Coordinates of N, CA and C in Angstrom, one line a residue:
M298 N -20.9 -45.1 40.6 CA -20.9 -45.5 39.2 C -20.4 -44.4 38.4
A299 N -19.5 -44.8 37.5 CA -18.8 -43.7 36.6 C -19.7 -43.2 35.5
L300 N -19.5 -41.9 35.2 CA -20.2 -41.3 34.1 C -19.4 -41.5 32.9
H301 N -20.0 -42.1 31.8 CA -19.3 -42.4 30.5 C -20.0 -41.4 29.6
V302 N -19.0 -40.5 28.9 CA -19.5 -39.5 28.0 C -18.9 -39.8 26.6
F303 N -19.9 -39.9 25.6 CA -19.5 -40.1 24.2 C -19.3 -38.7 23.6
V304 N -18.2 -38.5 22.8 CA -17.9 -37.3 22.0 C -17.7 -37.8 20.6
E305 N -17.6 -36.8 19.7 CA -17.3 -37.2 18.4 C -16.5 -36.0 17.7
T306 N -16.6 -35.9 16.4 CA -15.6 -35.1 15.5 C -15.7 -33.7 16.0
N307 N -16.9 -33.1 16.3 CA -17.0 -31.7 16.7 C -16.3 -31.4 18.0
W308 N -16.3 -32.3 18.8 CA -15.5 -32.1 20.1 C -14.0 -32.0 19.8
V309 N -13.5 -33.0 19.1 CA -12.0 -33.0 18.7 C -11.6 -31.7 18.0
V310 N -12.4 -31.1 17.1 CA -12.2 -29.9 16.4 C -12.1 -28.8 17.4
D311 N -13.1 -28.7 18.3 CA -13.2 -27.6 19.2 C -12.1 -27.7 20.2
Y312 N -11.6 -28.9 20.6 CA -10.5 -29.0 21.6 C -9.1 -28.8 21.0
L313 N -8.9 -29.1 19.7 CA -7.6 -29.0 19.1 C -7.5 -27.8 18.2
A314 N -8.5 -27.0 18.1 CA -8.3 -25.9 17.2 C -7.3 -24.9 17.7
P315 N -6.7 -24.1 16.7 CA -5.7 -23.1 17.2 C -6.3 -22.3 18.4
A316 N -5.4 -21.9 19.3 CA -5.7 -21.4 20.6 C -6.8 -20.4 20.6
H317 N -6.8 -19.5 19.7 CA -7.8 -18.4 19.7 C -9.1 -18.9 19.2
H318 N -9.2 -20.0 18.6 CA -10.5 -20.7 18.3 C -11.0 -21.9 19.2
Q319 N -10.1 -22.2 20.1 CA -10.3 -23.3 20.9 C -11.5 -23.0 21.9
K320 N -12.4 -24.0 22.1 CA -13.6 -23.8 22.9 C -13.3 -24.2 24.4
P321 N -13.4 -23.3 25.4 CA -13.1 -23.7 26.7 C -13.9 -24.9 27.3
D322 N -15.2 -25.0 26.9 CA -16.0 -26.1 27.3 C -15.4 -27.4 26.8
A323 N -14.8 -27.5 25.6 CA -14.2 -28.7 25.1 C -13.0 -29.1 25.9
V324 N -12.3 -28.1 26.3 CA -11.0 -28.3 27.0 C -11.4 -28.7 28.5
R325 N -12.4 -28.1 29.1 CA -12.8 -28.4 30.4 C -13.3 -29.9 30.4
L326 N -13.9 -30.5 29.4 CA -14.3 -31.9 29.4 C -13.2 -32.8 29.5
V327 N -12.0 -32.4 28.9 CA -10.8 -33.3 29.0 C -10.3 -33.2 30.5
E328 N -10.3 -32.0 31.1 CA -9.8 -31.7 32.5 C -10.6 -32.6 33.4
R329 N -11.9 -32.6 33.2 CA -12.8 -33.4 34.0 C -12.6 -34.9 33.9
A330 N -12.2 -35.3 32.7 CA -11.9 -36.7 32.5 C -10.5 -37.1 33.2
A331 N -9.6 -36.2 33.1 CA -8.3 -36.4 33.7 C -8.4 -36.5 35.3
A332 N -9.3 -35.7 35.8 CA -9.6 -35.6 37.2 C -10.3 -36.8 37.7
G333 N -10.8 -37.7 36.8 CA -11.6 -38.9 37.2 C -13.1 -38.7 37.4
E334 N -13.6 -37.4 37.0 CA -14.9 -37.1 37.2 C -15.8 -37.9 36.2
L335 N -15.2 -38.2 35.0 CA -15.9 -38.9 34.0 C -15.0 -39.7 33.0
Q336 N -15.5 -40.5 32.2 CA -14.7 -41.2 31.2 C -15.2 -40.8 29.8
L337 N -14.3 -40.3 29.0 CA -14.6 -39.9 27.6 C -14.5 -41.0 26.7
H338 N -15.4 -41.2 25.7 CA -15.3 -42.3 24.7 C -15.4 -41.6 23.4
L339 N -14.4 -41.8 22.5 CA -14.4 -41.3 21.1 C -14.3 -42.3 20.0
P340 N -15.2 -42.4 19.1 CA -14.9 -43.3 18.0 C -13.7 -42.9 17.2
G341 N -12.9 -43.9 17.0 CA -11.6 -43.6 16.3 C -11.7 -43.0 14.9
I342 N -12.8 -43.3 14.3 CA -13.0 -42.9 12.9 C -13.2 -41.3 12.9
C343 N -13.4 -40.7 14.1 CA -13.6 -39.3 14.1 C -12.3 -38.6 14.1
L344 N -11.1 -39.3 14.3 CA -9.9 -38.6 14.4 C -9.4 -38.1 12.9
G345 N -9.7 -39.0 11.9 CA -9.3 -38.6 10.5 C -10.2 -37.5 10.0
E346 N -11.5 -37.5 10.4 CA -12.4 -36.5 9.9 C -12.0 -35.2 10.6
A347 N -11.6 -35.2 11.9 CA -11.3 -34.0 12.6 C -9.9 -33.4 12.0
L348 N -9.0 -34.3 11.7 CA -7.7 -33.8 11.1 C -8.0 -33.0 9.8
S349 N -9.0 -33.6 8.9 CA -9.3 -32.9 7.7 C -9.9 -31.6 8.0
V350 N -10.8 -31.5 8.9 CA -11.5 -30.3 9.2 C -10.6 -29.2 9.7
L351 N -9.7 -29.7 10.7 CA -8.8 -28.7 11.3 C -7.8 -28.1 10.3
R352 N -7.3 -28.9 9.4 CA -6.3 -28.4 8.5 C -7.0 -27.5 7.4
R353 N -8.2 -27.8 7.1 CA -8.9 -27.0 6.1 C -9.5 -25.7 6.7
K354 N -10.2 -25.8 7.8 CA -10.9 -24.7 8.4 C -10.0 -23.6 9.0
Y355 N -8.9 -24.0 9.5 CA -8.1 -23.0 10.4 C -6.8 -22.6 9.8
Q356 N -6.6 -22.7 8.5 CA -5.6 -22.1 7.8 C -5.6 -20.6 8.0
P357 N -4.5 -19.9 8.2 CA -4.5 -18.4 8.5 C -4.8 -17.5 7.4
K358 N -5.9 -17.8 6.6 CA -6.3 -17.1 5.5 C -6.6 -15.6 5.7
E359 N -7.0 -15.3 7.0 CA -7.3 -13.9 7.3 C -6.1 -13.0 7.2
A360 N -4.9 -13.5 7.3 CA -3.7 -12.7 7.2 C -3.5 -12.2 5.9
A361 N -3.9 -12.9 4.8 CA -3.7 -12.4 3.5 C -4.8 -11.3 3.2
A362 N -6.0 -11.5 3.7 CA -7.1 -10.5 3.5 C -6.8 -9.2 4.2
L363 N -6.3 -9.4 5.5 CA -6.0 -8.2 6.3 C -4.7 -7.5 5.7
G364 N -3.9 -8.3 5.2 CA -2.6 -7.7 4.5 C -3.1 -6.8 3.4
G365 N -4.0 -7.2 2.6 CA -4.5 -6.4 1.5 C -5.1 -5.2 2.0
F366 N -5.9 -5.2 3.1 CA -6.5 -4.0 3.6 C -5.4 -3.1 4.1
R367 N -4.3 -3.6 4.8 CA -3.3 -2.8 5.3 C -2.6 -2.0 4.1
R368 N -2.3 -2.7 3.1 CA -1.7 -2.0 1.9 C -2.6 -0.9 1.4
W369 N -3.9 -1.1 1.2 CA -4.8 -0.2 0.7 C -4.9 1.0 1.7
A370 N -5.0 0.7 3.0 CA -5.1 1.8 4.0 C -3.8 2.6 4.0
K371 N -2.7 2.1 3.9 CA -1.5 2.9 3.8 C -1.4 3.8 2.6
E372 N -1.8 3.2 1.5 CA -1.8 4.0 0.2 C -2.8 5.2 0.3
H373 N -3.9 5.0 1.0 CA -4.9 6.1 1.1 C -4.7 6.9 2.4
G374 N -3.6 6.8 3.1 CA -3.4 7.7 4.2 C -4.2 7.4 5.5
L375 N -4.7 6.2 5.5 CA -5.4 5.8 6.7 C -4.5 5.1 7.8
L376 N -3.4 4.8 7.4 CA -2.4 4.3 8.4 C -1.0 5.0 8.2
T377 N -0.4 5.3 9.3 CA 0.9 5.9 9.3 C 1.9 4.8 8.9
E378 N 3.2 5.2 8.7 CA 4.2 4.3 8.4 C 4.4 3.3 9.6
E379 N 4.4 4.0 10.8 CA 4.6 3.2 12.0 C 3.4 2.2 12.3
E380 N 2.1 2.6 12.0 CA 1.0 1.7 12.1 C 1.0 0.6 11.1
S381 N 1.5 0.9 9.8 CA 1.5 -0.1 8.8 C 2.6 -1.2 9.2
S382 N 3.8 -0.7 9.7 CA 4.9 -1.6 10.1 C 4.4 -2.5 11.3
A383 N 3.7 -1.9 12.2 CA 3.2 -2.7 13.4 C 2.2 -3.8 12.9
A384 N 1.3 -3.3 11.9 CA 0.4 -4.3 11.3 C 1.1 -5.4 10.6
V385 N 2.2 -5.1 9.9 CA 2.9 -6.2 9.2 C 3.4 -7.2 10.2
A386 N 4.0 -6.7 11.3 CA 4.6 -7.6 12.3 C 3.5 -8.4 12.9
F387 N 2.4 -7.8 13.2 CA 1.4 -8.6 13.8 C 0.8 -9.7 12.9
L388 N 0.6 -9.4 11.6 CA 0.0 -10.4 10.7 C 1.1 -11.5 10.4
E389 N 2.4 -11.1 10.4 CA 3.4 -12.2 10.2 C 3.4 -13.1 11.4
K390 N 3.3 -12.6 12.6 CA 3.3 -13.4 13.9 C 2.1 -14.3 13.9
F391 N 0.9 -13.7 13.5 CA -0.4 -14.4 13.5 C -0.2 -15.6 12.5
A392 N 0.2 -15.4 11.3 CA 0.3 -16.5 10.3 C 1.3 -17.5 10.8
A393 N 2.4 -17.2 11.3 CA 3.4 -18.1 11.7 C 2.9 -18.9 12.9
E394 N 2.3 -18.3 13.9 CA 1.8 -19.0 15.0 C 0.7 -20.0 14.7
V395 N -0.3 -19.6 13.9 CA -1.4 -20.4 13.6 C -0.9 -21.6 12.7
G396 N 0.1 -21.3 11.8 CA 0.7 -22.3 10.9 C 1.4 -23.3 11.8
R397 N 2.1 -22.9 12.8 CA 2.8 -23.8 13.7 C 1.9 -24.7 14.4
Q398 N 0.7 -24.2 15.0 CA -0.3 -25.0 15.6 C -0.9 -26.0 14.7
I399 N -1.2 -25.6 13.5 CA -1.7 -26.5 12.5 C -0.8 -27.7 12.3
E400 N 0.5 -27.3 12.1 CA 1.5 -28.4 11.8 C 1.6 -29.4 13.0
R401 N 1.2 -28.9 14.1 CA 1.3 -29.8 15.4 C 0.0 -30.7 15.5
I402 N -0.9 -30.6 14.6 CA -2.2 -31.3 14.8 C -2.0 -32.9 14.8
D403 N -1.1 -33.3 14.0 CA -0.9 -34.8 14.0 C -0.4 -35.3 15.4
A404 N 0.6 -34.5 15.9 CA 1.1 -34.8 17.2 C 0.0 -34.7 18.3
A405 N -0.7 -33.6 18.2 CA -1.8 -33.3 19.2 C -2.8 -34.5 19.2
L406 N -3.1 -35.0 18.0 CA -4.0 -36.1 18.0 C -3.5 -37.4 18.6
Q407 N -2.2 -37.6 18.5 CA -1.6 -38.7 19.2 C -1.5 -38.6 20.7
D408 N -1.4 -37.3 21.2 CA -1.4 -37.0 22.5 C -2.7 -37.2 23.1
L409 N -3.8 -36.9 22.3 CA -5.1 -37.0 22.7 C -5.5 -38.5 23.1
R410 N -5.0 -39.5 22.3 CA -5.2 -40.9 22.4 C -4.6 -41.4 23.7
A411 N -3.6 -40.7 24.2 CA -2.9 -41.1 25.4 C -3.3 -40.4 26.7
R412 N -4.3 -39.5 26.5 CA -4.8 -38.7 27.7 C -5.5 -39.6 28.7
D413 N -5.3 -39.3 30.0 CA -6.0 -40.0 31.0 C -7.5 -39.7 30.9
G414 N -8.4 -40.7 31.0 CA -9.8 -40.4 30.9 C -10.4 -40.4 29.5
V415 N -9.6 -40.6 28.5 CA -10.0 -40.5 27.1 C -9.8 -42.0 26.4
A416 N -10.9 -42.5 26.0 CA -10.8 -43.8 25.4 C -11.2 -43.7 23.9
V417 N -10.2 -43.9 23.1 CA -10.5 -43.9 21.6 C -10.7 -45.4 21.2
F418 N -11.9 -45.7 20.6 CA -12.2 -47.0 20.3 C -12.5 -47.2 18.8
A419 N -12.0 -48.4 18.3 CA -12.2 -48.8 16.9 C -13.6 -49.2 16.6
L420 N -13.9 -49.0 15.2 CA -15.2 -49.5 14.7 C -15.2 -50.9 14.6
S421 N -16.0 -51.6 15.4 CA -16.0 -53.0 15.5 C -16.8 -53.7 14.4
Q422 N -16.7 -55.0 14.2 CA -17.6 -55.7 13.3 C -19.1 -55.4 13.5
E423 N -19.4 -55.6 14.8 CA -20.8 -55.4 15.3 C -21.3 -54.0 14.9
A424 N -20.4 -53.0 15.1 CA -20.8 -51.6 14.7 C -21.0 -51.4 13.2
L425 N -20.2 -52.1 12.5 CA -20.4 -52.1 11.0 C -21.7 -52.6 10.6
L426 N -22.1 -53.7 11.2 CA -23.3 -54.4 10.9 C -24.5 -53.5 11.3
R427 N -24.3 -52.8 12.5 CA -25.3 -51.9 13.1 C -25.4 -50.7 12.1
S428 N -24.4 -50.2 11.6 CA -24.5 -49.1 10.6 C -25.4 -49.4 9.4
L429 N -25.2 -50.7 9.0 CA -26.0 -51.2 7.8 C -27.5 -51.1 8.2
E430 N -27.8 -51.5 9.4 CA -29.2 -51.4 9.9 C -29.7 -50.0 9.9
L431 N -28.8 -49.2 10.4 CA -29.2 -47.7 10.4 C -29.4 -47.1 9.1
A432 N -28.8 -47.6 8.1 CA -28.9 -47.0 6.7 C -30.4 -47.2 6.3
T433 N -31.0 -48.3 6.8 CA -32.3 -48.6 6.4 C -33.3 -47.8 7.3
L434 N -32.9 -47.8 8.6 CA -33.9 -47.2 9.6 C -33.8 -45.6 9.5
L435 N -32.6 -45.0 9.2 CA -32.4 -43.6 9.2 C -31.7 -43.2 7.9
P436 N -32.3 -43.4 6.8 CA -31.7 -43.1 5.5 C -31.3 -41.7 5.3
E437 N -31.9 -40.8 6.0 CA -31.6 -39.4 5.9 C -30.2 -39.0 6.5
L438 N -29.7 -39.9 7.3 CA -28.3 -39.7 7.9 C -27.3 -40.0 6.8
K439 N -26.2 -39.2 6.8 CA -25.1 -39.5 6.0 C -24.4 -40.7 6.4
P440 N -23.7 -41.5 5.5 CA -23.1 -42.7 5.9 C -22.1 -42.6 7.1
F441 N -21.4 -41.5 7.2 CA -20.4 -41.2 8.2 C -21.1 -41.1 9.5
D442 N -22.3 -40.3 9.5 CA -23.0 -40.2 10.8 C -23.7 -41.5 11.2
Q443 N -24.1 -42.3 10.2 CA -24.6 -43.6 10.5 C -23.5 -44.5 11.3
A444 N -22.3 -44.4 10.8 CA -21.2 -45.2 11.4 C -20.9 -44.6 12.8
I445 N -20.9 -43.3 13.0 CA -20.6 -42.8 14.4 C -21.7 -43.2 15.3
L446 N -23.0 -43.1 14.9 CA -24.1 -43.4 15.7 C -23.9 -45.0 16.1
A447 N -23.7 -45.8 15.0 CA -23.6 -47.3 15.3 C -22.5 -47.5 16.3
A448 N -21.3 -46.9 16.2 CA -20.2 -47.1 17.1 C -20.6 -46.7 18.6
V449 N -21.4 -45.6 18.7 CA -21.8 -45.2 20.0 C -22.7 -46.1 20.7
L450 N -23.8 -46.5 19.8 CA -24.8 -47.5 20.4 C -24.2 -48.8 20.8
V451 N -23.3 -49.3 20.0 CA -22.7 -50.7 20.3 C -21.8 -50.5 21.5
R452 N -21.0 -49.4 21.6 CA -20.2 -49.2 22.7 C -21.0 -49.1 24.0
A453 N -22.1 -48.4 23.9 CA -23.0 -48.2 25.0 C -23.5 -49.6 25.5
D454 N -23.9 -50.4 24.6 CA -24.4 -51.8 25.0 C -23.3 -52.5 25.8
E455 N -22.0 -52.4 25.4 CA -20.9 -53.1 26.0 C -20.7 -52.5 27.4
L456 N -20.8 -51.2 27.5 CA -20.6 -50.6 28.9 C -21.8 -51.0 29.8
R457 N -23.0 -51.0 29.3 CA -24.1 -51.4 30.1 C -24.0 -52.9 30.6
L458 N -23.6 -53.8 29.7 CA -23.4 -55.2 30.0 C -22.2 -55.3 31.1
G459 N -21.4 -54.4 31.1 CA -20.2 -54.3 32.1 C -20.7 -53.8 33.5
G460 N -21.9 -53.3 33.5 CA -22.4 -52.7 34.7 C -22.3 -51.2 34.8
D461 N -21.9 -50.5 33.9 CA -21.8 -49.0 33.8 C -23.0 -48.6 33.0
A462 N -24.0 -48.0 33.7 CA -25.1 -47.6 33.0 C -25.4 -46.1 32.9
E463 N -24.5 -45.3 33.4 CA -24.7 -43.8 33.4 C -23.9 -43.3 32.2
L464 N -24.7 -43.2 31.1 CA -24.1 -42.8 29.8 C -24.7 -41.5 29.2
A465 N -23.8 -40.8 28.6 CA -24.2 -39.5 28.0 C -23.5 -39.3 26.7
F466 N -24.0 -38.5 25.8 CA -23.5 -38.1 24.5 C -23.6 -36.6 24.3
C467 N -22.4 -36.1 24.2 CA -22.3 -34.5 23.8 C -22.4 -34.5 22.3
E468 N -23.5 -33.9 21.9 CA -23.7 -33.9 20.4 C -24.1 -32.5 19.9
L469 N -23.2 -31.9 19.2 CA -23.5 -30.6 18.6 C -23.9 -30.6 17.2
D470 N -23.8 -31.8 16.6 CA -24.1 -32.0 15.1 C -25.7 -32.2 15.1
S471 N -26.3 -31.3 14.4 CA -27.8 -31.3 14.4 C -28.4 -32.6 13.7
D472 N -27.5 -33.3 12.9 CA -28.0 -34.5 12.3 C -28.2 -35.7 13.2
L473 N -27.4 -35.6 14.3 CA -27.4 -36.7 15.3 C -28.2 -36.3 16.6
K474 N -28.7 -35.2 16.6 CA -29.5 -34.8 17.9 C -30.8 -35.4 17.8
P475 N -31.4 -35.9 19.0 CA -32.7 -36.5 19.0 C -33.8 -35.4 19.0
W476 N -33.5 -34.2 18.7 CA -34.5 -33.2 18.6 C -34.3 -32.4 17.5
D477 N -35.2 -31.7 16.8 CA -35.1 -30.9 15.7 C -34.8 -29.4 16.0
K478 N -34.6 -28.5 15.2 CA -34.2 -27.2 15.4 C -35.3 -26.4 16.3
D479 N -36.6 -27.0 16.3 CA -37.6 -26.3 17.0 C -37.8 -27.0 18.4
G480 N -36.9 -28.0 18.7 CA -37.0 -28.8 20.0 C -37.9 -29.9 20.0
N481 N -38.5 -30.3 18.9 CA -39.4 -31.4 18.7 C -38.6 -32.7 18.7
R482 N -39.2 -33.8 19.3 CA -38.5 -35.1 19.4 C -38.5 -35.7 18.0
R483 N -37.3 -36.2 17.7 CA -37.1 -37.0 16.5 C -37.2 -38.4 16.9
V484 N -38.5 -39.0 16.7 CA -38.8 -40.2 17.3 C -37.9 -41.3 17.2
Q485 N -37.6 -41.7 15.9 CA -36.8 -42.8 15.7 C -35.3 -42.8 16.3
L486 N -34.8 -41.5 16.1 CA -33.4 -41.3 16.7 C -33.5 -41.3 18.3
A487 N -34.5 -40.6 18.8 CA -34.6 -40.5 20.2 C -34.8 -41.9 20.8
D488 N -35.6 -42.7 20.2 CA -35.9 -44.1 20.8 C -34.6 -44.9 20.8
L489 N -33.7 -44.8 19.8 CA -32.5 -45.5 19.8 C -31.6 -45.0 21.0
Y490 N -31.6 -43.7 21.2 CA -30.8 -43.3 22.4 C -31.4 -43.8 23.7
D491 N -32.7 -43.7 23.8 CA -33.4 -44.1 25.0 C -33.2 -45.7 25.3
T492 N -33.3 -46.4 24.2 CA -33.1 -47.8 24.4 C -31.7 -48.2 24.9
A493 N -30.7 -47.4 24.4 CA -29.3 -47.6 24.7 C -29.0 -47.1 26.1
G494 N -29.9 -46.2 26.7 CA -29.7 -45.7 28.0 C -28.8 -44.4 27.9
I495 N -28.7 -43.7 26.8 CA -27.9 -42.6 26.5 C -28.6 -41.3 26.7
W496 N -28.2 -40.5 27.6 CA -28.8 -39.1 27.6 C -28.0 -38.2 26.8
V497 N -28.7 -37.5 25.8 CA -27.9 -36.6 24.9 C -28.0 -35.2 25.3
Y498 N -26.8 -34.5 25.3 CA -26.6 -33.2 25.7 C -26.3 -32.3 24.3
G499 N -26.7 -31.1 24.3 CA -26.4 -30.3 23.1 C -25.2 -29.4 23.4
D500 N -24.4 -29.7 24.4 CA -23.2 -28.8 24.8 C -22.2 -29.7 25.4
F501 N -21.0 -29.1 25.7 CA -20.0 -29.9 26.4 C -20.0 -29.6 27.8
R502 N -20.9 -29.0 28.4 CA -21.0 -28.7 29.8 C -21.8 -29.8 30.5
L503 N -22.5 -30.6 29.8 CA -23.4 -31.6 30.3 C -24.5 -31.0 31.0
E504 N -25.1 -29.9 30.4 CA -26.1 -29.2 31.0 C -27.5 -29.1 30.3
G505 N -27.4 -29.0 28.9 CA -28.6 -28.7 28.2 C -28.8 -29.5 26.9
P506 N -29.9 -29.3 26.3 CA -30.9 -28.3 26.6 C -31.9 -28.7 27.6
V507 N -31.9 -30.0 28.1 CA -32.8 -30.4 29.1 C -31.9 -31.1 30.2
E508 N -32.3 -30.8 31.4 CA -31.5 -31.5 32.5 C -31.9 -33.0 32.5
R509 N -30.9 -33.8 32.8 CA -31.2 -35.2 32.9 C -32.1 -35.5 34.1
P510 N -33.1 -36.3 33.9 CA -34.0 -36.6 35.0 C -33.3 -37.5 36.1
A511 N -33.7 -37.3 37.3 CA -33.2 -38.1 38.4 C -33.5 -39.6 38.2
G512 N -32.5 -40.5 38.4 CA -32.8 -41.9 38.2 C -32.7 -42.4 36.8
W513 N -32.3 -41.4 35.8 CA -32.1 -41.9 34.4 C -31.0 -43.0 34.4
P514 N -31.2 -44.1 33.7 CA -32.2 -44.4 32.7 C -33.4 -45.2 33.2
G515 N -33.6 -45.2 34.6 CA -34.7 -46.0 35.1 C -36.1 -45.7 34.5

């Protein structure tokens, strides 16, 4: 029986971030999917959110700040001419390379959709109706989180009806975790995952914080 793993925006961001920010565990998850070890499922609405986060969060702003320090350090004799020139070259390369990677994000998102072992699925009518139910059941969730949760729950139902019952969700967003910051069970959210047969991990390694019991979801 195949292992089906749900991911969302935080995984896309960690996977497609500029190289020096990219998370190895997020990359490894794609490699495992390509090798046939598991199947990844990503709600399509997460792509737009990830694009916005990537463009906003990873602009090479550090180059301007470090450039200001370089000028100050040179004026105060803390850097030699040679060191200052090397710093300029480094910062220019840094800004150019990070900028180039950010410009490629649109193409990278398209590549992600075509990756073996990655299924990007649309928000169905049933998921939209489910999100309205969640707005009443879990009003503390933001509307976007309600939509993601609804999409995952509905897709999980479809997979289980098709005979695939080994389901997991890699969730780093504290709002959608079935436990609070102290590790206490968030009953309503946890019950939704349990009913759907989804085991929730707090990492991309499919390890923690608690090991999945043998025979889950039996």
